[in-house]
């Protein structure tokens, strides 16, 4: 799947377009397993969060201790209202966060039923799904990392070139993206620098942070790897970072899906399923 | 009101039905026993890998008095709801006995004074609730291993079952009685103690008086409160619903190392 300037023999231009091989089989399979794992992990994670919808900083934190983020419910006359609090700021979020409809009735609940797995309150079930898919996610991630390093995927496709990292080039890409003008022709053969940086950030920062902060919430692993808890400033800090990292991953997914939709949903989906991606063979660049 | 199903109503109706179906669909798998068995592999992998990574003696982090939680949350039962417990409490637990029975060569019946006369261990540790909160407390008690040695384990002994004074859920078959179990690896861990003291005082009622278990490398629900009887067994399959503990019988992991 090496993209190159010279046209490989298996690339056939048809009506001004060339189908190139974009994603290797290993990337495609690990991508879709990741989609499954992260979807289940987020939804079951919200179920687990709902068991105690408050976040703290430091070694400990329970009801009597000051939280830094909470999704709470307050009495509001005959009914309840949802209140989301971040530090000293608080927002009324009735219906979505803090309190939402359960069986036709507004009740205290961190995240609403449609966002959690299972939809009904069941911490044990949520944990069972979370830990099984965490194992699958880690195994899949290790396979991807081994492939990425040894097959040259990271070096070839994700490592930014020096010229791409110049502030001028990055600024240009940001403006082009903001105007929804995506690379065409030869330039579309490779990821642009914003894609590279976003993917590298997710692969080497956010997802490892999820796994490591996840491990620190295990009292067994804390005895095995005490330095890991210290790295995040305590078990409750690690839990908070776990939640913040998950929020950043959700933000990444939203932008990622928006980009897929805006830059050609059919072409992008085909390339992630069959590996084939169509580029403008005239090499026109707008 | 017209009974004709117009297009708009039909669309709204089918939309609601579809989303209800979707939500129900999301909940079919979580309720399924086969799915639960497959997902249960996660717990087996976790236990196997932790037992591999963690030496039997590796200690949970111990803290200093400066790290103690200002308020140690009391969770689950705050006071067992029985006349028997009330009578024990009224008498300052002078009549309370810890029975040690099952696969032992010497069944024991220990008073609180007997336990306090044994070598003690004090540790300041973090308690992690399965719900997500943590609290740091200081515990004083007798290492469980010493009690087990005094009782003498038979060769087929594998688990210690902890029978508690509190009935956490009212059920007809008595399966709401709180109980827990650990294996001998955890039972002989140096930080596994039968605690009668907390934060320098006698263990308060809301935290499990007169005696509770501390098994520091596991979650809060393993730290059984209001201990009455230890039963050494080869298998816990015949207790209540067979999963080895009150919360385990309700779907939680038996190995609560995570």
CSV table of N, CA and C in Angstrom, one decimal, chain B residues 45-201:
chain,number,residue,atom,x,y,z
B,45,UNK,N,-9.4,-13.5,32.8
B,45,UNK,CA,-8.1,-13.0,32.3
B,45,UNK,C,-7.5,-12.0,33.3
B,46,UNK,N,-8.4,-11.2,33.9
B,46,UNK,CA,-7.9,-10.2,34.8
B,46,UNK,C,-7.3,-10.9,36.0
B,47,UNK,N,-8.0,-11.9,36.6
B,47,UNK,CA,-7.5,-12.6,37.8
B,47,UNK,C,-6.1,-13.3,37.4
B,48,UNK,N,-6.1,-14.0,36.3
B,48,UNK,CA,-4.9,-14.8,35.9
B,48,UNK,C,-3.7,-13.8,35.7
B,49,UNK,N,-4.0,-12.7,35.1
B,49,UNK,CA,-2.8,-11.8,34.8
B,49,UNK,C,-2.4,-11.0,36.1
B,50,UNK,N,-3.4,-10.7,37.0
B,50,UNK,CA,-3.0,-10.1,38.2
B,50,UNK,C,-2.2,-11.1,39.1
B,51,UNK,N,-2.7,-12.3,39.1
B,51,UNK,CA,-2.0,-13.3,40.0
B,51,UNK,C,-0.6,-13.5,39.4
B,52,UNK,N,-0.4,-13.4,38.1
B,52,UNK,CA,0.9,-13.6,37.4
B,52,UNK,C,1.8,-12.4,37.8
B,53,UNK,N,1.3,-11.2,37.7
B,53,UNK,CA,2.1,-9.9,37.9
B,53,UNK,C,2.4,-9.7,39.3
B,54,UNK,N,1.4,-10.1,40.2
B,54,UNK,CA,1.4,-9.7,41.6
B,54,UNK,C,2.0,-10.8,42.4
B,55,UNK,N,3.1,-10.6,43.1
B,55,UNK,CA,3.5,-11.7,44.0
B,55,UNK,C,2.5,-11.8,45.1
B,56,UNK,N,2.4,-13.0,45.7
B,56,UNK,CA,1.4,-13.2,46.7
B,56,UNK,C,1.6,-12.3,47.9
B,57,UNK,N,2.8,-11.8,48.1
B,57,UNK,CA,3.1,-10.9,49.2
B,57,UNK,C,3.1,-9.4,48.9
B,58,UNK,N,3.0,-9.0,47.6
B,58,UNK,CA,3.1,-7.6,47.3
B,58,UNK,C,2.0,-6.8,48.0
B,59,UNK,N,2.4,-5.7,48.7
B,59,UNK,CA,1.5,-5.0,49.5
B,59,UNK,C,0.7,-3.9,48.8
B,60,UNK,N,-0.5,-3.7,49.2
B,60,UNK,CA,-1.2,-2.5,48.8
B,60,UNK,C,-0.5,-1.3,49.4
B,61,UNK,N,-0.6,-0.1,48.8
B,61,UNK,CA,0.0,1.1,49.3
B,61,UNK,C,-0.5,1.4,50.7
B,62,UNK,N,0.4,1.8,51.5
B,62,UNK,CA,0.0,2.2,52.9
B,62,UNK,C,0.3,3.7,53.0
B,63,UNK,N,-0.5,4.4,53.6
B,63,UNK,CA,-0.5,5.9,53.7
B,63,UNK,C,-0.1,6.3,55.1
B,64,UNK,N,0.0,7.7,55.3
B,64,UNK,CA,0.3,8.2,56.6
B,64,UNK,C,-1.0,8.8,57.2
B,65,UNK,N,-0.9,9.2,58.5
B,65,UNK,CA,-2.1,9.7,59.2
B,65,UNK,C,-2.6,11.0,58.5
B,66,UNK,N,-1.6,11.7,57.9
B,66,UNK,CA,-2.0,13.0,57.2
B,66,UNK,C,-2.9,12.7,56.0
B,67,UNK,N,-2.9,11.5,55.5
B,67,UNK,CA,-3.7,11.2,54.3
B,67,UNK,C,-5.1,10.7,54.6
B,68,UNK,N,-5.4,10.5,55.9
B,68,UNK,CA,-6.7,9.9,56.3
B,68,UNK,C,-7.9,10.7,55.7
B,69,UNK,N,-8.9,10.1,55.3
B,69,UNK,CA,-10.1,10.8,54.9
B,69,UNK,C,-10.7,11.5,56.1
B,70,UNK,N,-11.2,12.7,56.0
B,70,UNK,CA,-11.8,13.4,57.1
B,70,UNK,C,-13.0,12.6,57.6
B,71,UNK,N,-13.8,12.1,56.6
B,71,UNK,CA,-15.0,11.3,56.9
B,71,UNK,C,-14.8,10.0,56.1
B,72,UNK,N,-14.9,8.8,56.8
B,72,UNK,CA,-14.8,7.6,56.1
B,72,UNK,C,-16.2,7.1,55.8
B,73,UNK,N,-16.6,7.2,54.6
B,73,UNK,CA,-18.0,6.9,54.2
B,73,UNK,C,-18.4,5.5,54.7
B,74,UNK,N,-19.6,5.4,55.3
B,74,UNK,CA,-20.2,4.1,55.7
B,74,UNK,C,-21.1,3.7,54.5
B,75,UNK,N,-20.9,2.5,54.0
B,75,UNK,CA,-21.7,2.1,52.8
B,75,UNK,C,-22.3,0.8,53.1
B,76,UNK,N,-23.4,0.4,52.3
B,76,UNK,CA,-24.1,-0.8,52.6
B,76,UNK,C,-24.9,-0.7,53.9
B,77,UNK,N,-24.7,-1.8,54.7
B,77,UNK,CA,-25.5,-1.8,56.0
B,77,UNK,C,-24.8,-0.8,57.0
B,78,UNK,N,-25.6,0.0,57.6
B,78,UNK,CA,-25.1,1.0,58.7
B,78,UNK,C,-25.2,0.4,60.0
B,79,UNK,N,-26.2,-0.6,60.2
B,79,UNK,CA,-26.3,-1.3,61.4
B,79,UNK,C,-27.2,-2.5,61.2
B,80,UNK,N,-26.8,-3.7,61.5
B,80,UNK,CA,-27.6,-4.9,61.2
B,80,UNK,C,-28.9,-4.8,61.9
B,81,UNK,N,-30.0,-5.2,61.2
B,81,UNK,CA,-31.3,-5.0,61.7
B,81,UNK,C,-31.8,-6.3,62.4
B,82,UNK,N,-31.3,-6.7,63.5
B,82,UNK,CA,-31.7,-7.9,64.2
B,82,UNK,C,-31.6,-7.7,65.7
B,83,UNK,N,-32.5,-8.4,66.4
B,83,UNK,CA,-32.5,-8.4,67.9
B,83,UNK,C,-31.2,-9.0,68.4
B,84,UNK,N,-30.7,-10.0,67.7
B,84,UNK,CA,-29.5,-10.7,68.2
B,84,UNK,C,-28.3,-9.7,68.2
B,85,UNK,N,-28.2,-8.9,67.1
B,85,UNK,CA,-27.1,-7.9,67.0
B,85,UNK,C,-27.3,-6.8,68.1
B,86,UNK,N,-28.6,-6.4,68.2
B,86,UNK,CA,-28.9,-5.3,69.2
B,86,UNK,C,-28.4,-5.8,70.6
B,87,UNK,N,-28.6,-7.1,70.9
B,87,UNK,CA,-28.3,-7.6,72.2
B,87,UNK,C,-26.7,-7.6,72.4
B,88,UNK,N,-26.0,-8.0,71.3
B,88,UNK,CA,-24.6,-8.1,71.4
B,88,UNK,C,-24.0,-6.7,71.6
B,89,UNK,N,-24.6,-5.7,70.8
B,89,UNK,CA,-24.2,-4.3,70.9
B,89,UNK,C,-24.4,-3.7,72.3
B,90,UNK,N,-25.6,-4.0,72.9
B,90,UNK,CA,-26.0,-3.5,74.2
B,90,UNK,C,-25.0,-3.9,75.2
B,91,UNK,N,-24.4,-5.1,75.0
B,91,UNK,CA,-23.4,-5.6,76.0
B,91,UNK,C,-22.0,-5.3,75.6
B,92,UNK,N,-21.8,-4.4,74.7
B,92,UNK,CA,-20.4,-4.0,74.3
B,92,UNK,C,-19.7,-5.2,73.6
B,93,UNK,N,-20.4,-6.1,73.0
B,93,UNK,CA,-19.9,-7.3,72.3
B,93,UNK,C,-19.2,-8.3,73.2
B,94,UNK,N,-19.5,-8.2,74.6
B,94,UNK,CA,-18.8,-9.1,75.5
B,94,UNK,C,-19.3,-10.5,75.3
B,95,UNK,N,-20.5,-10.7,74.7
B,95,UNK,CA,-21.0,-12.1,74.4
B,95,UNK,C,-20.7,-12.5,73.0
B,96,UNK,N,-20.2,-11.6,72.2
B,96,UNK,CA,-19.9,-12.0,70.8
B,96,UNK,C,-18.8,-13.0,70.7
B,97,UNK,N,-18.9,-13.9,69.8
B,97,UNK,CA,-17.9,-14.9,69.5
B,97,UNK,C,-17.7,-15.0,68.0
B,98,UNK,N,-16.4,-15.2,67.6
B,98,UNK,CA,-16.2,-15.5,66.2
B,98,UNK,C,-16.0,-17.0,66.1
B,99,UNK,N,-16.9,-17.6,65.4
B,99,UNK,CA,-16.7,-19.1,65.2
B,99,UNK,C,-15.8,-19.4,64.0
B,100,UNK,N,-14.9,-20.3,64.1
B,100,UNK,CA,-14.1,-20.7,63.0
B,100,UNK,C,-14.3,-22.2,62.8
B,101,UNK,N,-14.9,-22.6,61.7
B,101,UNK,CA,-15.3,-24.0,61.5
B,101,UNK,C,-15.1,-24.4,60.1
B,102,UNK,N,-15.5,-25.6,59.8
B,102,UNK,CA,-15.3,-26.2,58.4
B,102,UNK,C,-14.1,-27.1,58.4
B,103,UNK,N,-13.3,-26.9,57.3
B,103,UNK,CA,-12.1,-27.8,57.1
B,103,UNK,C,-10.9,-27.4,58.0
B,104,UNK,N,-11.1,-27.5,59.3
B,104,UNK,CA,-10.1,-27.2,60.2
B,104,UNK,C,-9.9,-28.4,61.2
B,105,UNK,N,-8.7,-28.5,61.7
B,105,UNK,CA,-8.4,-29.5,62.7
B,105,UNK,C,-8.9,-29.1,64.1
B,106,UNK,N,-9.0,-27.8,64.3
B,106,UNK,CA,-9.3,-27.3,65.7
B,106,UNK,C,-10.4,-26.2,65.5
B,107,UNK,N,-11.7,-26.5,65.5
B,107,UNK,CA,-12.6,-25.4,65.4
B,107,UNK,C,-12.4,-24.4,66.6
B,108,UNK,N,-12.6,-23.1,66.3
B,108,UNK,CA,-12.4,-22.1,67.3
B,108,UNK,C,-13.6,-21.3,67.6
B,109,UNK,N,-13.7,-20.8,68.8
B,109,UNK,CA,-14.7,-19.8,69.2
B,109,UNK,C,-14.0,-18.7,70.0
B,110,UNK,N,-13.8,-17.6,69.3
B,110,UNK,CA,-12.9,-16.5,69.8
B,110,UNK,C,-13.7,-15.3,70.3
B,111,UNK,N,-13.4,-14.8,71.5
B,111,UNK,CA,-14.0,-13.6,71.9
B,111,UNK,C,-13.2,-12.4,71.4
B,112,UNK,N,-13.8,-11.2,71.5
B,112,UNK,CA,-13.0,-10.1,71.1
B,112,UNK,C,-11.7,-9.9,71.8
B,113,UNK,N,-11.8,-10.3,73.1
B,113,UNK,CA,-10.5,-10.2,74.0
B,113,UNK,C,-9.5,-11.2,73.5
B,114,UNK,N,-10.0,-12.4,73.0
B,114,UNK,CA,-9.0,-13.4,72.5
B,114,UNK,C,-8.3,-12.8,71.3
B,115,UNK,N,-9.1,-12.2,70.4
B,115,UNK,CA,-8.5,-11.7,69.2
B,115,UNK,C,-7.5,-10.5,69.5
B,116,UNK,N,-7.9,-9.7,70.4
B,116,UNK,CA,-7.0,-8.6,70.8
B,116,UNK,C,-5.8,-9.0,71.5
B,117,UNK,N,-5.8,-10.2,72.0
B,117,UNK,CA,-4.6,-10.8,72.7
B,117,UNK,C,-3.6,-11.3,71.7
B,118,UNK,N,-4.1,-11.5,70.5
B,118,UNK,CA,-3.2,-12.1,69.4
B,118,UNK,C,-2.3,-11.0,68.8
B,119,UNK,N,-1.2,-11.3,68.1
B,119,UNK,CA,-0.4,-10.2,67.5
B,119,UNK,C,-1.3,-9.4,66.5
B,120,UNK,N,-1.1,-8.1,66.6
B,120,UNK,CA,-1.9,-7.2,65.8
B,120,UNK,C,-1.1,-6.5,64.7
B,121,UNK,N,-1.8,-6.1,63.7
B,121,UNK,CA,-1.2,-5.3,62.6
B,121,UNK,C,-2.1,-4.1,62.4
B,122,UNK,N,-1.4,-2.9,62.2
B,122,UNK,CA,-2.1,-1.6,61.9
B,122,UNK,C,-1.7,-1.1,60.6
B,123,UNK,N,-2.6,-0.7,59.8
B,123,UNK,CA,-2.3,-0.3,58.4
B,123,UNK,C,-3.2,0.8,58.0
B,124,UNK,N,-2.6,1.8,57.3
B,124,UNK,CA,-3.5,2.9,56.7
B,124,UNK,C,-3.6,2.7,55.2
B,125,UNK,N,-4.8,2.4,54.8
B,125,UNK,CA,-4.9,1.9,53.4
B,125,UNK,C,-6.1,2.6,52.7
B,126,UNK,N,-6.1,2.5,51.4
B,126,UNK,CA,-7.2,3.1,50.6
B,126,UNK,C,-8.3,2.1,50.3
B,127,UNK,N,-9.5,2.5,50.6
B,127,UNK,CA,-10.7,1.6,50.4
B,127,UNK,C,-11.3,2.1,49.0
B,128,UNK,N,-11.4,1.2,48.1
B,128,UNK,CA,-12.0,1.6,46.8
B,128,UNK,C,-13.3,0.9,46.6
B,129,UNK,N,-14.4,1.7,46.5
B,129,UNK,CA,-15.7,1.1,46.3
B,129,UNK,C,-15.9,0.8,44.8
B,130,UNK,N,-16.6,-0.2,44.6
B,130,UNK,CA,-16.9,-0.6,43.2
B,130,UNK,C,-17.6,0.6,42.5
B,131,UNK,N,-18.3,1.4,43.2
B,131,UNK,CA,-19.0,2.5,42.6
B,131,UNK,C,-18.1,3.6,42.1
B,132,UNK,N,-16.9,3.7,42.6
B,132,UNK,CA,-15.9,4.6,42.1
B,132,UNK,C,-15.3,5.5,43.1
B,133,UNK,N,-15.8,5.7,44.3
B,133,UNK,CA,-15.2,6.5,45.3
B,133,UNK,C,-14.2,5.8,46.1
B,134,UNK,N,-13.3,6.6,46.8
B,134,UNK,CA,-12.3,6.0,47.6
B,134,UNK,C,-12.2,6.7,48.9
B,135,UNK,N,-11.8,6.0,50.0
B,135,UNK,CA,-11.6,6.6,51.3
B,135,UNK,C,-10.4,6.0,51.9
B,136,UNK,N,-9.6,6.8,52.7
B,136,UNK,CA,-8.4,6.2,53.4
B,136,UNK,C,-8.7,6.1,54.9
B,137,UNK,N,-8.5,4.9,55.4
B,137,UNK,CA,-8.7,4.7,56.8
B,137,UNK,C,-7.6,3.9,57.5
B,138,UNK,N,-7.5,4.0,58.8
B,138,UNK,CA,-6.5,3.2,59.5
B,138,UNK,C,-7.2,2.0,60.2
B,139,UNK,N,-6.6,0.8,60.0
B,139,UNK,CA,-7.2,-0.4,60.5
B,139,UNK,C,-6.3,-1.1,61.4
B,140,UNK,N,-6.8,-1.7,62.5
B,140,UNK,CA,-6.0,-2.5,63.4
B,140,UNK,C,-6.8,-3.8,63.6
B,141,UNK,N,-6.0,-4.9,63.5
B,141,UNK,CA,-6.6,-6.2,63.7
B,141,UNK,C,-5.6,-7.3,63.7
B,142,UNK,N,-6.1,-8.5,63.7
B,142,UNK,CA,-5.3,-9.7,63.7
B,142,UNK,C,-5.2,-10.3,62.3
B,143,UNK,N,-3.9,-10.6,61.9
B,143,UNK,CA,-3.8,-11.2,60.5
B,143,UNK,C,-4.7,-12.5,60.4
B,144,UNK,N,-5.4,-12.6,59.4
B,144,UNK,CA,-6.3,-13.7,59.2
B,144,UNK,C,-5.5,-15.0,59.2
B,145,UNK,N,-4.3,-14.9,58.6
B,145,UNK,CA,-3.4,-16.1,58.5
B,145,UNK,C,-3.1,-16.7,59.9
B,146,UNK,N,-3.0,-15.9,60.9
B,146,UNK,CA,-2.7,-16.4,62.3
B,146,UNK,C,-3.9,-17.2,62.8
B,147,UNK,N,-5.1,-16.7,62.5
B,147,UNK,CA,-6.3,-17.3,63.0
B,147,UNK,C,-6.4,-18.7,62.3
B,148,UNK,N,-6.1,-18.7,61.0
B,148,UNK,CA,-6.2,-19.9,60.2
B,148,UNK,C,-5.2,-21.0,60.7
B,149,UNK,N,-4.0,-20.5,61.0
B,149,UNK,CA,-3.0,-21.4,61.5
B,149,UNK,C,-3.4,-22.0,62.9
B,150,UNK,N,-4.0,-21.1,63.7
B,150,UNK,CA,-4.4,-21.6,65.0
B,150,UNK,C,-5.5,-22.7,64.9
B,151,UNK,N,-6.3,-22.5,63.8
B,151,UNK,CA,-7.4,-23.5,63.6
B,151,UNK,C,-6.9,-24.8,62.9
B,152,UNK,N,-5.8,-24.6,62.2
B,152,UNK,CA,-5.2,-25.8,61.5
B,152,UNK,C,-6.0,-26.1,60.2
B,153,UNK,N,-5.5,-25.8,59.0
B,153,UNK,CA,-6.3,-26.1,57.8
B,153,UNK,C,-6.1,-27.6,57.4
B,154,UNK,N,-7.2,-28.2,57.0
B,154,UNK,CA,-7.1,-29.5,56.4
B,154,UNK,C,-6.6,-29.4,54.9
B,155,UNK,N,-6.1,-30.5,54.4
B,155,UNK,CA,-5.4,-30.4,53.1
B,155,UNK,C,-6.3,-29.9,51.9
B,156,UNK,N,-7.6,-30.2,52.1
B,156,UNK,CA,-8.5,-29.8,51.0
B,156,UNK,C,-9.1,-28.4,51.2
B,157,UNK,N,-8.7,-27.7,52.1
B,157,UNK,CA,-9.2,-26.3,52.4
B,157,UNK,C,-8.8,-25.4,51.2
B,158,UNK,N,-9.7,-24.6,50.7
B,158,UNK,CA,-9.4,-23.7,49.5
B,158,UNK,C,-9.9,-22.3,49.7
B,159,UNK,N,-11.0,-22.2,50.4
B,159,UNK,CA,-11.6,-20.8,50.5
B,159,UNK,C,-12.0,-20.6,52.0
B,160,UNK,N,-12.0,-19.3,52.3
B,160,UNK,CA,-12.6,-18.9,53.6
B,160,UNK,C,-13.9,-18.1,53.3
B,161,UNK,N,-15.0,-18.6,53.9
B,161,UNK,CA,-16.3,-18.0,53.7
B,161,UNK,C,-16.6,-17.2,55.0
B,162,UNK,N,-16.9,-15.9,54.8
B,162,UNK,CA,-17.2,-15.0,55.9
B,162,UNK,C,-18.7,-14.8,56.0
B,163,UNK,N,-19.3,-15.3,57.2
B,163,UNK,CA,-20.7,-15.1,57.4
B,163,UNK,C,-20.9,-13.9,58.3
B,164,UNK,N,-21.8,-13.0,57.9
B,164,UNK,CA,-22.0,-11.7,58.5
B,164,UNK,C,-23.3,-11.6,59.2
B,165,UNK,N,-23.4,-10.6,60.1
B,165,UNK,CA,-24.6,-10.4,60.9
B,165,UNK,C,-25.7,-9.7,60.2
B,166,UNK,N,-25.4,-9.1,59.1
B,166,UNK,CA,-26.4,-8.2,58.4
B,166,UNK,C,-27.1,-8.9,57.2
B,167,UNK,N,-28.4,-8.8,57.2
B,167,UNK,CA,-29.2,-9.3,56.1
B,167,UNK,C,-29.4,-8.0,55.2
B,168,UNK,N,-28.7,-8.0,54.1
B,168,UNK,CA,-28.7,-6.7,53.3
B,168,UNK,C,-29.9,-6.6,52.4
B,169,UNK,N,-30.5,-7.7,52.1
B,169,UNK,CA,-31.8,-7.7,51.3
B,169,UNK,C,-32.7,-8.7,51.8
B,170,UNK,N,-34.0,-8.3,52.0
B,170,UNK,CA,-35.0,-9.2,52.5
B,170,UNK,C,-35.4,-10.2,51.4
B,171,UNK,N,-35.1,-11.5,51.6
B,171,UNK,CA,-35.5,-12.5,50.6
B,171,UNK,C,-36.1,-13.6,51.3
B,172,UNK,N,-37.0,-14.4,50.7
B,172,UNK,CA,-37.7,-15.5,51.3
B,172,UNK,C,-36.7,-16.7,51.6
B,173,UNK,N,-35.7,-16.9,50.7
B,173,UNK,CA,-34.8,-18.0,50.9
B,173,UNK,C,-33.6,-17.7,51.7
B,174,UNK,N,-33.5,-16.5,52.3
B,174,UNK,CA,-32.4,-16.1,53.1
B,174,UNK,C,-31.2,-15.7,52.4
B,175,UNK,N,-31.3,-15.7,51.0
B,175,UNK,CA,-30.1,-15.4,50.2
B,175,UNK,C,-29.7,-13.9,50.3
B,176,UNK,N,-30.4,-13.1,51.1
B,176,UNK,CA,-30.1,-11.7,51.2
B,176,UNK,C,-29.1,-11.5,52.4
B,177,UNK,N,-28.7,-12.6,53.0
B,177,UNK,CA,-27.7,-12.5,54.1
B,177,UNK,C,-26.3,-12.1,53.5
B,178,UNK,N,-25.6,-11.2,54.1
B,178,UNK,CA,-24.3,-10.8,53.6
B,178,UNK,C,-23.3,-11.9,53.9
B,179,UNK,N,-22.6,-12.2,52.9
B,179,UNK,CA,-21.4,-13.1,53.1
B,179,UNK,C,-20.4,-12.8,52.0
B,180,UNK,N,-19.2,-13.3,52.2
B,180,UNK,CA,-18.1,-13.1,51.2
B,180,UNK,C,-17.2,-14.3,51.3
B,181,UNK,N,-16.3,-14.4,50.3
B,181,UNK,CA,-15.3,-15.5,50.3
B,181,UNK,C,-14.0,-15.0,49.6
B,182,UNK,N,-12.9,-15.5,50.1
B,182,UNK,CA,-11.6,-15.3,49.5
B,182,UNK,C,-10.9,-16.6,49.4
B,183,UNK,N,-9.9,-16.7,48.5
B,183,UNK,CA,-9.1,-17.9,48.5
B,183,UNK,C,-7.9,-17.8,49.5
B,184,UNK,N,-7.1,-18.9,49.5
B,184,UNK,CA,-6.0,-18.9,50.6
B,184,UNK,C,-4.9,-17.9,50.2
B,185,UNK,N,-4.7,-17.6,48.9
B,185,UNK,CA,-3.7,-16.6,48.5
B,185,UNK,C,-4.0,-15.3,49.2
B,186,UNK,N,-5.2,-14.9,49.1
B,186,UNK,CA,-5.6,-13.6,49.8
B,186,UNK,C,-5.7,-13.8,51.3
B,187,UNK,N,-6.1,-14.9,51.7
B,187,UNK,CA,-6.3,-15.1,53.2
B,187,UNK,C,-5.0,-15.0,53.9
B,188,UNK,N,-3.9,-15.5,53.3
B,188,UNK,CA,-2.6,-15.5,54.0
B,188,UNK,C,-1.8,-14.2,53.6
B,189,UNK,N,-2.4,-13.3,52.9
B,189,UNK,CA,-1.6,-12.0,52.5
B,189,UNK,C,-1.4,-11.2,53.8
B,190,UNK,N,-0.2,-10.6,54.0
B,190,UNK,CA,0.1,-10.0,55.2
B,190,UNK,C,-0.9,-8.9,55.6
B,191,UNK,N,-1.5,-8.2,54.6
B,191,UNK,CA,-2.4,-7.1,54.9
B,191,UNK,C,-3.9,-7.6,55.1
B,192,UNK,N,-4.1,-8.9,55.0
B,192,UNK,CA,-5.5,-9.4,55.2
B,192,UNK,C,-5.7,-9.6,56.7
B,193,UNK,N,-6.5,-8.7,57.3
B,193,UNK,CA,-6.6,-8.7,58.7
B,193,UNK,C,-8.1,-8.7,59.1
B,194,UNK,N,-8.4,-9.3,60.3
B,194,UNK,CA,-9.7,-9.2,60.9
B,194,UNK,C,-9.6,-8.0,61.8
B,195,UNK,N,-10.2,-6.9,61.3
B,195,UNK,CA,-10.0,-5.6,62.0
B,195,UNK,C,-11.1,-5.3,63.1
B,196,UNK,N,-10.6,-5.0,64.3
B,196,UNK,CA,-11.5,-4.6,65.4
B,196,UNK,C,-11.3,-3.1,65.7
B,197,UNK,N,-10.3,-2.5,65.1
B,197,UNK,CA,-10.0,-1.1,65.4
B,197,UNK,C,-10.0,-0.2,64.1
B,198,UNK,N,-10.4,1.0,64.2
B,198,UNK,CA,-10.4,1.9,63.1
B,198,UNK,C,-10.0,3.3,63.5
B,199,UNK,N,-9.0,3.9,62.8
B,199,UNK,CA,-8.6,5.3,63.2
B,199,UNK,C,-8.3,5.4,64.7
B,200,UNK,N,-7.7,4.4,65.3
B,200,UNK,CA,-7.2,4.5,66.6
B,200,UNK,C,-8.3,4.2,67.7
B,201,UNK,N,-9.5,3.9,67.2
B,201,UNK,CA,-10.6,3.6,68.2
B,201,UNK,C,-11.2,2.2,67.9
